[in-house]
Amino acid sequence: MLNRDTLSTVLMLTAAPLLWAGNAVVGRMVHALVGPSMLNFLRWLLAFAILLPFAWPVLRPRSPMWPHWRRYALLGLLGIGSYNALQYLALQTSSPMNVTLVASGVPVWMLLVGALVFKVRVTTRQAVGALLSIAGVLLVLSRGDWQQLVDLRLVPGDLYMVLATIAWAFYSWLLLRTSEPKAIRADWSAFLMAQMFFGVGWSAAFAAVEWGTASYAIHWGWPLVLALAFIVVGPALLAYRFWGEGVRRGGPVLAAFFLNLTPLFAAVMSAAFLGEVPHLYHALAFVLIVGGIVATSWRRRVAP
């Protein structure tokens, strides 16, 4: 039997969603101190500097990364440049609970992108699961009042997060359609560095556009410094490390269930640090989204 039930695996698969929930809460806490694209750029620039001593060989001129540079540039755009910038942009007007719940709808977009772009067949069970998850996401978008959907009175941040989940769905499919050498894919630091190298460039471009066109300013001080220290070391580095190792040990299906701890952690931390008390519709949405993902991820067991 695989060691998917070991304590270390469970702890790693729990730590990653905890750190990602913390990322949403901290992003909301500092939304008035720095622009979303600039925050994303600073996060990944500092993470790049920390990871560089451990993964610098992947950037050498003769590295096996360079023949695949277009792939890594696209992964960096979707997974580092776009997703995280859109998430921080969403947190300008939406709560961490809403952002993480909408992000839990990623498996739905995974199915749609897989079917429409990569021509992967969707099963009936997966379609039922998708409908349940969509109902949960719509419940969040409507704040428990379906009339808001009819009147199109949605918070902009929720819509930005929908765009972020679509970007992550494309990113996830491209991760599965792997073509890079095993030496890079097997080394989490090299694989992340290959994406981060291009992702920092995309993030810098988005931050430059934001700086030149928007009214955001950077308000330096201990709150912003401490926030950067957390999101760099925690969500950007440790969470990726824990998640990669946890998925390797327990498999992606088991890991998917742990990923849905993120909204719960975000709800607890939002109540503790932001004074944002969860509502009944948050709980109902969580049940619908998890139910949809359970139905989507279920595999019929074959008798021995």
PDB file of C-alpha atoms in Angstrom:
ATOM      1  CA  MET A   1       0.000   0.000   0.000  1.00  0.00           C
ATOM      2  CA  LEU A   2       1.255   3.481  -0.833  1.00  0.00           C
ATOM      3  CA  ASN A   3       2.185   5.716   2.065  1.00  0.00           C
ATOM      4  CA  ARG A   4      -0.501   8.265   1.239  1.00  0.00           C
ATOM      5  CA  ASP A   5      -1.937   7.969   4.722  1.00  0.00           C
ATOM      6  CA  THR A   6       1.294   8.757   6.529  1.00  0.00           C
ATOM      7  CA  LEU A   7       1.318  11.694   8.891  1.00  0.00           C
ATOM      8  CA  SER A   8       3.948  13.605   6.929  1.00  0.00           C
ATOM      9  CA  THR A   9       1.927  13.407   3.705  1.00  0.00           C
ATOM     10  CA  VAL A  10      -1.221  14.607   5.428  1.00  0.00           C
ATOM     11  CA  LEU A  11       0.658  17.479   7.064  1.00  0.00           C
ATOM     12  CA  MET A  12       2.172  18.606   3.763  1.00  0.00           C
ATOM     13  CA  LEU A  13      -1.147  18.439   1.914  1.00  0.00           C
ATOM     14  CA  THR A  14      -2.723  20.440   4.729  1.00  0.00           C
ATOM     15  CA  ALA A  15       0.074  23.014   5.006  1.00  0.00           C
ATOM     16  CA  ALA A  16      -0.127  24.076   1.354  1.00  0.00           C
ATOM     17  CA  PRO A  17      -3.835  25.107   1.422  1.00  0.00           C
ATOM     18  CA  LEU A  18      -3.234  26.778   4.789  1.00  0.00           C
ATOM     19  CA  LEU A  19      -0.458  28.907   3.295  1.00  0.00           C
ATOM     20  CA  TRP A  20      -2.500  29.704   0.166  1.00  0.00           C
ATOM     21  CA  ALA A  21      -5.432  30.779   2.332  1.00  0.00           C
ATOM     22  CA  GLY A  22      -3.013  32.980   4.255  1.00  0.00           C
ATOM     23  CA  ASN A  23      -1.896  34.462   0.950  1.00  0.00           C
ATOM     24  CA  ALA A  24      -5.458  35.561   0.215  1.00  0.00           C
ATOM     25  CA  VAL A  25      -5.936  37.052   3.684  1.00  0.00           C
ATOM     26  CA  VAL A  26      -2.602  38.899   3.651  1.00  0.00           C
ATOM     27  CA  GLY A  27      -3.251  40.128   0.112  1.00  0.00           C
ATOM     28  CA  ARG A  28      -6.505  41.625   1.333  1.00  0.00           C
ATOM     29  CA  MET A  29      -4.813  43.166   4.384  1.00  0.00           C
ATOM     30  CA  VAL A  30      -2.251  45.083   2.284  1.00  0.00           C
ATOM     31  CA  HIS A  31      -4.457  45.950  -0.698  1.00  0.00           C
ATOM     32  CA  ALA A  32      -4.257  49.658   0.202  1.00  0.00           C
ATOM     33  CA  LEU A  33      -0.453  49.601   0.584  1.00  0.00           C
ATOM     34  CA  VAL A  34       0.605  48.378  -2.858  1.00  0.00           C
ATOM     35  CA  GLY A  35      -0.945  47.739  -6.264  1.00  0.00           C
ATOM     36  CA  PRO A  36      -1.894  44.133  -7.082  1.00  0.00           C
ATOM     37  CA  SER A  37       0.494  43.712 -10.005  1.00  0.00           C
ATOM     38  CA  MET A  38       3.351  45.337  -8.084  1.00  0.00           C
ATOM     39  CA  LEU A  39       2.685  43.056  -5.110  1.00  0.00           C
ATOM     40  CA  ASN A  40       2.802  40.055  -7.415  1.00  0.00           C
ATOM     41  CA  PHE A  41       6.057  41.272  -8.997  1.00  0.00           C
ATOM     42  CA  LEU A  42       7.745  41.874  -5.626  1.00  0.00           C
ATOM     43  CA  ARG A  43       6.591  38.477  -4.398  1.00  0.00           C
ATOM     44  CA  TRP A  44       8.091  36.520  -7.266  1.00  0.00           C
ATOM     45  CA  LEU A  45      11.203  38.683  -7.601  1.00  0.00           C
ATOM     46  CA  LEU A  46      12.128  37.978  -3.984  1.00  0.00           C
ATOM     47  CA  ALA A  47      11.197  34.300  -4.346  1.00  0.00           C
ATOM     48  CA  PHE A  48      13.439  34.151  -7.415  1.00  0.00           C
ATOM     49  CA  ALA A  49      16.345  35.593  -5.407  1.00  0.00           C
ATOM     50  CA  ILE A  50      15.847  33.043  -2.624  1.00  0.00           C
ATOM     51  CA  LEU A  51      15.552  30.053  -4.960  1.00  0.00           C
ATOM     52  CA  LEU A  52      18.412  31.067  -7.259  1.00  0.00           C
ATOM     53  CA  PRO A  53      21.275  29.583  -5.159  1.00  0.00           C
ATOM     54  CA  PHE A  54      19.525  26.193  -5.214  1.00  0.00           C
ATOM     55  CA  ALA A  55      18.372  26.093  -8.843  1.00  0.00           C
ATOM     56  CA  TRP A  56      20.771  28.308 -10.790  1.00  0.00           C
ATOM     57  CA  PRO A  57      22.084  25.456 -13.019  1.00  0.00           C
ATOM     58  CA  VAL A  58      18.754  25.373 -14.858  1.00  0.00           C
ATOM     59  CA  LEU A  59      19.543  28.872 -16.204  1.00  0.00           C
ATOM     60  CA  ARG A  60      22.964  27.999 -17.620  1.00  0.00           C
ATOM     61  CA  PRO A  61      23.385  28.497 -21.396  1.00  0.00           C
ATOM     62  CA  ARG A  62      23.506  24.733 -22.035  1.00  0.00           C
ATOM     63  CA  SER A  63      20.638  23.904 -19.717  1.00  0.00           C
ATOM     64  CA  PRO A  64      17.968  21.544 -21.144  1.00  0.00           C
ATOM     65  CA  MET A  65      15.427  24.240 -20.291  1.00  0.00           C
ATOM     66  CA  TRP A  66      16.257  26.501 -23.229  1.00  0.00           C
ATOM     67  CA  PRO A  67      15.018  24.234 -26.050  1.00  0.00           C
ATOM     68  CA  HIS A  68      11.640  24.393 -24.260  1.00  0.00           C
ATOM     69  CA  TRP A  69      11.719  28.099 -23.430  1.00  0.00           C
ATOM     70  CA  ARG A  70       8.414  28.858 -25.181  1.00  0.00           C
ATOM     71  CA  ARG A  71       6.641  26.318 -22.972  1.00  0.00           C
ATOM     72  CA  TYR A  72       8.116  27.788 -19.788  1.00  0.00           C
ATOM     73  CA  ALA A  73       7.344  31.314 -20.944  1.00  0.00           C
ATOM     74  CA  LEU A  74       3.686  30.325 -21.340  1.00  0.00           C
ATOM     75  CA  LEU A  75       3.626  28.521 -17.983  1.00  0.00           C
ATOM     76  CA  GLY A  76       5.194  31.585 -16.373  1.00  0.00           C
ATOM     77  CA  LEU A  77       2.577  33.836 -17.948  1.00  0.00           C
ATOM     78  CA  LEU A  78      -0.391  31.750 -16.820  1.00  0.00           C
ATOM     79  CA  GLY A  79       0.726  30.355 -13.459  1.00  0.00           C
ATOM     80  CA  ILE A  80       2.872  33.186 -12.075  1.00  0.00           C
ATOM     81  CA  GLY A  81       2.198  36.343 -14.062  1.00  0.00           C
ATOM     82  CA  SER A  82      -1.558  36.141 -14.669  1.00  0.00           C
ATOM     83  CA  TYR A  83      -3.082  33.976 -11.934  1.00  0.00           C
ATOM     84  CA  ASN A  84      -1.445  35.654  -8.963  1.00  0.00           C
ATOM     85  CA  ALA A  85      -1.831  39.195 -10.306  1.00  0.00           C
ATOM     86  CA  LEU A  86      -5.536  38.582 -10.965  1.00  0.00           C
ATOM     87  CA  GLN A  87      -5.937  37.115  -7.482  1.00  0.00           C
ATOM     88  CA  TYR A  88      -4.427  40.186  -5.831  1.00  0.00           C
ATOM     89  CA  LEU A  89      -6.533  42.380  -8.110  1.00  0.00           C
ATOM     90  CA  ALA A  90      -9.620  40.429  -7.009  1.00  0.00           C
ATOM     91  CA  LEU A  91      -8.730  41.047  -3.361  1.00  0.00           C
ATOM     92  CA  GLN A  92      -9.000  44.798  -3.948  1.00  0.00           C
ATOM     93  CA  THR A  93     -12.791  44.495  -3.919  1.00  0.00           C
ATOM     94  CA  SER A  94     -13.604  40.947  -2.801  1.00  0.00           C
ATOM     95  CA  SER A  95     -13.086  39.041   0.437  1.00  0.00           C
ATOM     96  CA  PRO A  96     -10.593  36.183   0.916  1.00  0.00           C
ATOM     97  CA  MET A  97     -13.510  33.806   1.512  1.00  0.00           C
ATOM     98  CA  ASN A  98     -15.114  34.665  -1.800  1.00  0.00           C
ATOM     99  CA  VAL A  99     -11.810  34.580  -3.661  1.00  0.00           C
ATOM    100  CA  THR A 100     -10.867  31.128  -2.359  1.00  0.00           C
ATOM    101  CA  LEU A 101     -14.342  29.730  -2.911  1.00  0.00           C
ATOM    102  CA  VAL A 102     -14.425  30.945  -6.507  1.00  0.00           C
ATOM    103  CA  ALA A 103     -10.943  29.477  -6.947  1.00  0.00           C
ATOM    104  CA  SER A 104     -12.346  26.126  -5.808  1.00  0.00           C
ATOM    105  CA  GLY A 105     -14.213  26.027  -9.108  1.00  0.00           C
ATOM    106  CA  VAL A 106     -10.960  25.343 -10.969  1.00  0.00           C
ATOM    107  CA  PRO A 107     -11.897  21.669 -11.646  1.00  0.00           C
ATOM    108  CA  VAL A 108     -14.949  22.889 -13.555  1.00  0.00           C
ATOM    109  CA  TRP A 109     -12.810  25.027 -15.831  1.00  0.00           C
ATOM    110  CA  MET A 110     -10.378  22.133 -16.096  1.00  0.00           C
ATOM    111  CA  LEU A 111     -13.183  20.036 -17.599  1.00  0.00           C
ATOM    112  CA  LEU A 112     -14.324  22.782 -19.964  1.00  0.00           C
ATOM    113  CA  VAL A 113     -10.830  23.670 -21.157  1.00  0.00           C
ATOM    114  CA  GLY A 114      -9.968  19.995 -21.522  1.00  0.00           C
ATOM    115  CA  ALA A 115     -13.057  19.334 -23.622  1.00  0.00           C
ATOM    116  CA  LEU A 116     -12.996  22.482 -25.773  1.00  0.00           C
ATOM    117  CA  VAL A 117      -9.257  22.962 -26.268  1.00  0.00           C
ATOM    118  CA  PHE A 118      -7.585  19.607 -25.655  1.00  0.00           C
ATOM    119  CA  LYS A 119     -10.479  17.416 -26.913  1.00  0.00           C
ATOM    120  CA  VAL A 120     -10.709  15.338 -23.726  1.00  0.00           C
ATOM    121  CA  ARG A 121     -14.074  13.592 -23.318  1.00  0.00           C
ATOM    122  CA  VAL A 122     -16.216  14.623 -20.349  1.00  0.00           C
ATOM    123  CA  THR A 123     -18.068  11.770 -18.623  1.00  0.00           C
ATOM    124  CA  THR A 124     -21.602  12.002 -17.261  1.00  0.00           C
ATOM    125  CA  ARG A 125     -20.303  11.807 -13.698  1.00  0.00           C
ATOM    126  CA  GLN A 126     -17.894  14.653 -14.386  1.00  0.00           C
ATOM    127  CA  ALA A 127     -20.695  16.746 -15.924  1.00  0.00           C
ATOM    128  CA  VAL A 128     -22.824  16.274 -12.783  1.00  0.00           C
ATOM    129  CA  GLY A 129     -19.885  17.258 -10.633  1.00  0.00           C
ATOM    130  CA  ALA A 130     -19.287  20.330 -12.771  1.00  0.00           C
ATOM    131  CA  LEU A 131     -22.907  21.448 -12.382  1.00  0.00           C
ATOM    132  CA  LEU A 132     -22.679  21.148  -8.596  1.00  0.00           C
ATOM    133  CA  SER A 133     -19.448  23.138  -8.496  1.00  0.00           C
ATOM    134  CA  ILE A 134     -20.852  25.808 -10.828  1.00  0.00           C
ATOM    135  CA  ALA A 135     -23.870  26.130  -8.522  1.00  0.00           C
ATOM    136  CA  GLY A 136     -21.500  26.684  -5.598  1.00  0.00           C
ATOM    137  CA  VAL A 137     -19.495  29.334  -7.427  1.00  0.00           C
ATOM    138  CA  LEU A 138     -22.682  31.121  -8.554  1.00  0.00           C
ATOM    139  CA  LEU A 139     -23.887  31.088  -4.956  1.00  0.00           C
ATOM    140  CA  VAL A 140     -20.725  32.934  -3.943  1.00  0.00           C
ATOM    141  CA  LEU A 141     -20.984  35.400  -6.826  1.00  0.00           C
ATOM    142  CA  SER A 142     -24.581  36.203  -5.919  1.00  0.00           C
ATOM    143  CA  ARG A 143     -23.836  36.529  -2.174  1.00  0.00           C
ATOM    144  CA  GLY A 144     -26.694  34.115  -1.555  1.00  0.00           C
ATOM    145  CA  ASP A 145     -29.122  36.357  -3.452  1.00  0.00           C
ATOM    146  CA  TRP A 146     -29.843  34.945  -6.917  1.00  0.00           C
ATOM    147  CA  GLN A 147     -31.458  38.243  -7.910  1.00  0.00           C
ATOM    148  CA  GLN A 148     -27.965  39.769  -7.987  1.00  0.00           C
ATOM    149  CA  LEU A 149     -27.081  37.471 -10.868  1.00  0.00           C
ATOM    150  CA  VAL A 150     -30.179  38.550 -12.752  1.00  0.00           C
ATOM    151  CA  ASP A 151     -29.403  42.226 -12.116  1.00  0.00           C
ATOM    152  CA  LEU A 152     -25.679  41.705 -12.860  1.00  0.00           C
ATOM    153  CA  ARG A 153     -24.722  43.404  -9.587  1.00  0.00           C
ATOM    154  CA  LEU A 154     -21.524  41.455  -9.034  1.00  0.00           C
ATOM    155  CA  VAL A 155     -18.362  42.512  -7.238  1.00  0.00           C
ATOM    156  CA  PRO A 156     -15.572  43.084  -9.821  1.00  0.00           C
ATOM    157  CA  GLY A 157     -13.114  41.099  -7.720  1.00  0.00           C
ATOM    158  CA  ASP A 158     -15.178  37.936  -8.078  1.00  0.00           C
ATOM    159  CA  LEU A 159     -15.075  38.260 -11.863  1.00  0.00           C
ATOM    160  CA  TYR A 160     -11.313  38.812 -11.802  1.00  0.00           C
ATOM    161  CA  MET A 161     -11.028  35.595  -9.813  1.00  0.00           C
ATOM    162  CA  VAL A 162     -13.063  33.738 -12.420  1.00  0.00           C
ATOM    163  CA  LEU A 163     -10.543  34.905 -15.031  1.00  0.00           C
ATOM    164  CA  ALA A 164      -7.750  33.740 -12.726  1.00  0.00           C
ATOM    165  CA  THR A 165      -9.262  30.257 -12.428  1.00  0.00           C
ATOM    166  CA  ILE A 166      -9.544  30.008 -16.214  1.00  0.00           C
ATOM    167  CA  ALA A 167      -5.860  30.923 -16.511  1.00  0.00           C
ATOM    168  CA  TRP A 168      -5.009  28.277 -13.889  1.00  0.00           C
ATOM    169  CA  ALA A 169      -7.020  25.661 -15.779  1.00  0.00           C
ATOM    170  CA  PHE A 170      -4.972  26.285 -18.925  1.00  0.00           C
ATOM    171  CA  TYR A 171      -1.815  26.241 -16.805  1.00  0.00           C
ATOM    172  CA  SER A 172      -2.782  22.882 -15.270  1.00  0.00           C
ATOM    173  CA  TRP A 173      -3.478  21.261 -18.627  1.00  0.00           C
ATOM    174  CA  LEU A 174      -0.165  22.498 -19.973  1.00  0.00           C
ATOM    175  CA  LEU A 175       1.556  20.985 -16.947  1.00  0.00           C
ATOM    176  CA  LEU A 176       0.021  17.615 -17.809  1.00  0.00           C
ATOM    177  CA  ARG A 177       1.066  17.912 -21.468  1.00  0.00           C
ATOM    178  CA  THR A 178       4.694  17.702 -20.461  1.00  0.00           C
ATOM    179  CA  SER A 179       7.573  17.600 -22.920  1.00  0.00           C
ATOM    180  CA  GLU A 180      10.518  18.826 -20.861  1.00  0.00           C
ATOM    181  CA  PRO A 181      13.419  16.588 -19.767  1.00  0.00           C
ATOM    182  CA  LYS A 182      12.847  14.453 -16.679  1.00  0.00           C
ATOM    183  CA  ALA A 183      15.887  16.038 -15.024  1.00  0.00           C
ATOM    184  CA  ILE A 184      13.979  19.326 -14.774  1.00  0.00           C
ATOM    185  CA  ARG A 185      10.531  17.934 -14.037  1.00  0.00           C
ATOM    186  CA  ALA A 186      11.833  15.673 -11.248  1.00  0.00           C
ATOM    187  CA  ASP A 187      13.555  18.577  -9.455  1.00  0.00           C
ATOM    188  CA  TRP A 188      10.900  20.839  -7.938  1.00  0.00           C
ATOM    189  CA  SER A 189      13.286  23.785  -7.535  1.00  0.00           C
ATOM    190  CA  ALA A 190      14.529  23.582 -11.141  1.00  0.00           C
ATOM    191  CA  PHE A 191      10.998  23.184 -12.488  1.00  0.00           C
ATOM    192  CA  LEU A 192       9.734  26.150 -10.478  1.00  0.00           C
ATOM    193  CA  MET A 193      12.784  28.246 -11.382  1.00  0.00           C
ATOM    194  CA  ALA A 194      12.255  27.585 -15.099  1.00  0.00           C
ATOM    195  CA  GLN A 195       8.732  28.993 -14.806  1.00  0.00           C
ATOM    196  CA  MET A 196       9.727  31.735 -12.393  1.00  0.00           C
ATOM    197  CA  PHE A 197      12.444  33.076 -14.704  1.00  0.00           C
ATOM    198  CA  PHE A 198       9.841  33.996 -17.308  1.00  0.00           C
ATOM    199  CA  GLY A 199       7.077  34.662 -14.769  1.00  0.00           C
ATOM    200  CA  VAL A 200       9.104  37.424 -13.129  1.00  0.00           C
ATOM    201  CA  GLY A 201       9.487  39.036 -16.542  1.00  0.00           C
ATOM    202  CA  TRP A 202       5.734  38.917 -17.179  1.00  0.00           C
ATOM    203  CA  SER A 203       5.069  40.215 -13.661  1.00  0.00           C
ATOM    204  CA  ALA A 204       7.486  43.109 -14.210  1.00  0.00           C
ATOM    205  CA  ALA A 205       5.707  44.050 -17.437  1.00  0.00           C
ATOM    206  CA  PHE A 206       2.276  44.003 -15.758  1.00  0.00           C
ATOM    207  CA  ALA A 207       3.624  46.031 -12.808  1.00  0.00           C
ATOM    208  CA  ALA A 208       5.093  48.607 -15.199  1.00  0.00           C
ATOM    209  CA  VAL A 209       1.753  49.017 -16.981  1.00  0.00           C
ATOM    210  CA  GLU A 210      -0.033  49.317 -13.640  1.00  0.00           C
ATOM    211  CA  TRP A 211       2.476  51.887 -12.391  1.00  0.00           C
ATOM    212  CA  GLY A 212       2.075  54.003 -15.496  1.00  0.00           C
ATOM    213  CA  THR A 213      -1.696  53.856 -15.850  1.00  0.00           C
ATOM    214  CA  ALA A 214      -3.152  53.452 -12.351  1.00  0.00           C
ATOM    215  CA  SER A 215      -3.029  55.537  -9.189  1.00  0.00           C
ATOM    216  CA  TYR A 216      -1.442  52.859  -7.007  1.00  0.00           C
ATOM    217  CA  ALA A 217       1.529  53.788  -4.815  1.00  0.00           C
ATOM    218  CA  ILE A 218       3.809  51.727  -2.590  1.00  0.00           C
ATOM    219  CA  HIS A 219       3.511  52.591   1.105  1.00  0.00           C
ATOM    220  CA  TRP A 220       6.623  51.063   2.607  1.00  0.00           C
ATOM    221  CA  GLY A 221       6.603  50.113   6.273  1.00  0.00           C
ATOM    222  CA  TRP A 222       6.688  47.098   8.542  1.00  0.00           C
ATOM    223  CA  PRO A 223       3.172  45.897   7.587  1.00  0.00           C
ATOM    224  CA  LEU A 224       4.151  45.622   3.916  1.00  0.00           C
ATOM    225  CA  VAL A 225       7.612  44.194   4.676  1.00  0.00           C
ATOM    226  CA  LEU A 226       6.180  41.486   6.939  1.00  0.00           C
ATOM    227  CA  ALA A 227       3.459  40.707   4.390  1.00  0.00           C
ATOM    228  CA  LEU A 228       6.068  40.287   1.650  1.00  0.00           C
ATOM    229  CA  ALA A 229       8.183  38.059   3.886  1.00  0.00           C
ATOM    230  CA  PHE A 230       5.202  35.772   4.452  1.00  0.00           C
ATOM    231  CA  ILE A 231       3.911  35.522   0.888  1.00  0.00           C
ATOM    232  CA  VAL A 232       7.414  34.960  -0.489  1.00  0.00           C
ATOM    233  CA  VAL A 233       8.544  32.250   1.929  1.00  0.00           C
ATOM    234  CA  GLY A 234       5.137  30.672   2.560  1.00  0.00           C
ATOM    235  CA  PRO A 235       2.750  30.645  -0.445  1.00  0.00           C
ATOM    236  CA  ALA A 236       5.415  31.141  -3.124  1.00  0.00           C
ATOM    237  CA  LEU A 237       8.070  28.639  -1.979  1.00  0.00           C
ATOM    238  CA  LEU A 238       7.078  26.371   0.908  1.00  0.00           C
ATOM    239  CA  ALA A 239       3.534  25.750  -0.357  1.00  0.00           C
ATOM    240  CA  TYR A 240       4.805  24.744  -3.813  1.00  0.00           C
ATOM    241  CA  ARG A 241       7.332  22.421  -2.177  1.00  0.00           C
ATOM    242  CA  PHE A 242       4.802  20.834   0.193  1.00  0.00           C
ATOM    243  CA  TRP A 243       2.201  20.458  -2.541  1.00  0.00           C
ATOM    244  CA  GLY A 244       4.569  18.884  -5.034  1.00  0.00           C
ATOM    245  CA  GLU A 245       5.836  16.329  -2.545  1.00  0.00           C
ATOM    246  CA  GLY A 246       2.350  15.630  -1.194  1.00  0.00           C
ATOM    247  CA  VAL A 247       0.989  15.007  -4.693  1.00  0.00           C
ATOM    248  CA  ARG A 248       3.953  12.744  -5.451  1.00  0.00           C
ATOM    249  CA  ARG A 249       3.255  10.644  -2.368  1.00  0.00           C
ATOM    250  CA  GLY A 250      -0.534  10.619  -2.234  1.00  0.00           C
ATOM    251  CA  GLY A 251      -1.531  11.216  -5.843  1.00  0.00           C
ATOM    252  CA  PRO A 252      -3.513  14.071  -7.449  1.00  0.00           C
ATOM    253  CA  VAL A 253      -6.979  12.694  -6.563  1.00  0.00           C
ATOM    254  CA  LEU A 254      -6.249  12.621  -2.835  1.00  0.00           C
ATOM    255  CA  ALA A 255      -4.563  16.017  -3.059  1.00  0.00           C
ATOM    256  CA  ALA A 256      -7.632  17.570  -4.702  1.00  0.00           C
ATOM    257  CA  PHE A 257      -9.674  16.992  -1.555  1.00  0.00           C
ATOM    258  CA  PHE A 258      -7.058  18.736   0.594  1.00  0.00           C
ATOM    259  CA  LEU A 259      -7.029  21.691  -1.800  1.00  0.00           C
ATOM    260  CA  ASN A 260     -10.607  22.424  -0.819  1.00  0.00           C
ATOM    261  CA  LEU A 261      -9.480  23.137   2.724  1.00  0.00           C
ATOM    262  CA  THR A 262      -8.350  26.547   1.402  1.00  0.00           C
ATOM    263  CA  PRO A 263     -11.772  28.265   1.715  1.00  0.00           C
ATOM    264  CA  LEU A 264     -12.219  26.885   5.230  1.00  0.00           C
ATOM    265  CA  PHE A 265      -8.827  28.166   6.322  1.00  0.00           C
ATOM    266  CA  ALA A 266      -9.554  31.502   4.630  1.00  0.00           C
ATOM    267  CA  ALA A 267     -12.868  31.789   6.479  1.00  0.00           C
ATOM    268  CA  VAL A 268     -11.228  31.167   9.863  1.00  0.00           C
ATOM    269  CA  MET A 269      -8.364  33.582   9.221  1.00  0.00           C
ATOM    270  CA  SER A 270     -10.693  36.235   7.767  1.00  0.00           C
ATOM    271  CA  ALA A 271     -12.799  36.113  10.913  1.00  0.00           C
ATOM    272  CA  ALA A 272      -9.696  36.279  13.119  1.00  0.00           C
ATOM    273  CA  PHE A 273      -7.703  38.987  11.309  1.00  0.00           C
ATOM    274  CA  LEU A 274     -10.196  40.908   9.172  1.00  0.00           C
ATOM    275  CA  GLY A 275     -13.395  40.630  11.189  1.00  0.00           C
ATOM    276  CA  GLU A 276     -15.201  39.141   8.172  1.00  0.00           C
ATOM    277  CA  VAL A 277     -17.669  36.629   9.590  1.00  0.00           C
ATOM    278  CA  PRO A 278     -18.679  33.776   7.234  1.00  0.00           C
ATOM    279  CA  HIS A 279     -22.300  33.636   6.090  1.00  0.00           C
ATOM    280  CA  LEU A 280     -24.559  30.659   5.553  1.00  0.00           C
ATOM    281  CA  TYR A 281     -24.154  30.899   1.779  1.00  0.00           C
ATOM    282  CA  HIS A 282     -20.392  30.392   2.194  1.00  0.00           C
ATOM    283  CA  ALA A 283     -21.028  27.049   3.914  1.00  0.00           C
ATOM    284  CA  LEU A 284     -23.600  25.998   1.313  1.00  0.00           C
ATOM    285  CA  ALA A 285     -21.267  26.970  -1.516  1.00  0.00           C
ATOM    286  CA  PHE A 286     -18.445  24.972   0.044  1.00  0.00           C
ATOM    287  CA  VAL A 287     -20.670  21.879   0.280  1.00  0.00           C
ATOM    288  CA  LEU A 288     -21.720  22.236  -3.374  1.00  0.00           C
ATOM    289  CA  ILE A 289     -18.174  22.771  -4.630  1.00  0.00           C
ATOM    290  CA  VAL A 290     -16.719  19.878  -2.647  1.00  0.00           C
ATOM    291  CA  GLY A 291     -19.629  17.655  -3.687  1.00  0.00           C
ATOM    292  CA  GLY A 292     -18.977  18.530  -7.299  1.00  0.00           C
ATOM    293  CA  ILE A 293     -15.287  17.786  -7.035  1.00  0.00           C
ATOM    294  CA  VAL A 294     -15.944  14.482  -5.255  1.00  0.00           C
ATOM    295  CA  ALA A 295     -18.269  13.471  -8.093  1.00  0.00           C
ATOM    296  CA  THR A 296     -15.787  14.671 -10.701  1.00  0.00           C
ATOM    297  CA  SER A 297     -12.781  12.937  -9.170  1.00  0.00           C
ATOM    298  CA  TRP A 298     -14.467   9.637  -8.340  1.00  0.00           C
ATOM    299  CA  ARG A 299     -13.122   6.584 -10.082  1.00  0.00           C
ATOM    300  CA  ARG A 300     -14.965   3.286 -10.189  1.00  0.00           C
ATOM    301  CA  ARG A 301     -12.938   0.602  -8.487  1.00  0.00           C
ATOM    302  CA  VAL A 302     -12.226  -2.556 -10.403  1.00  0.00           C
ATOM    303  CA  ALA A 303     -12.627  -5.740  -8.391  1.00  0.00           C
ATOM    304  CA  PRO A 304      -9.386  -7.698  -7.933  1.00  0.00           C
TER     305      PRO A 304
END
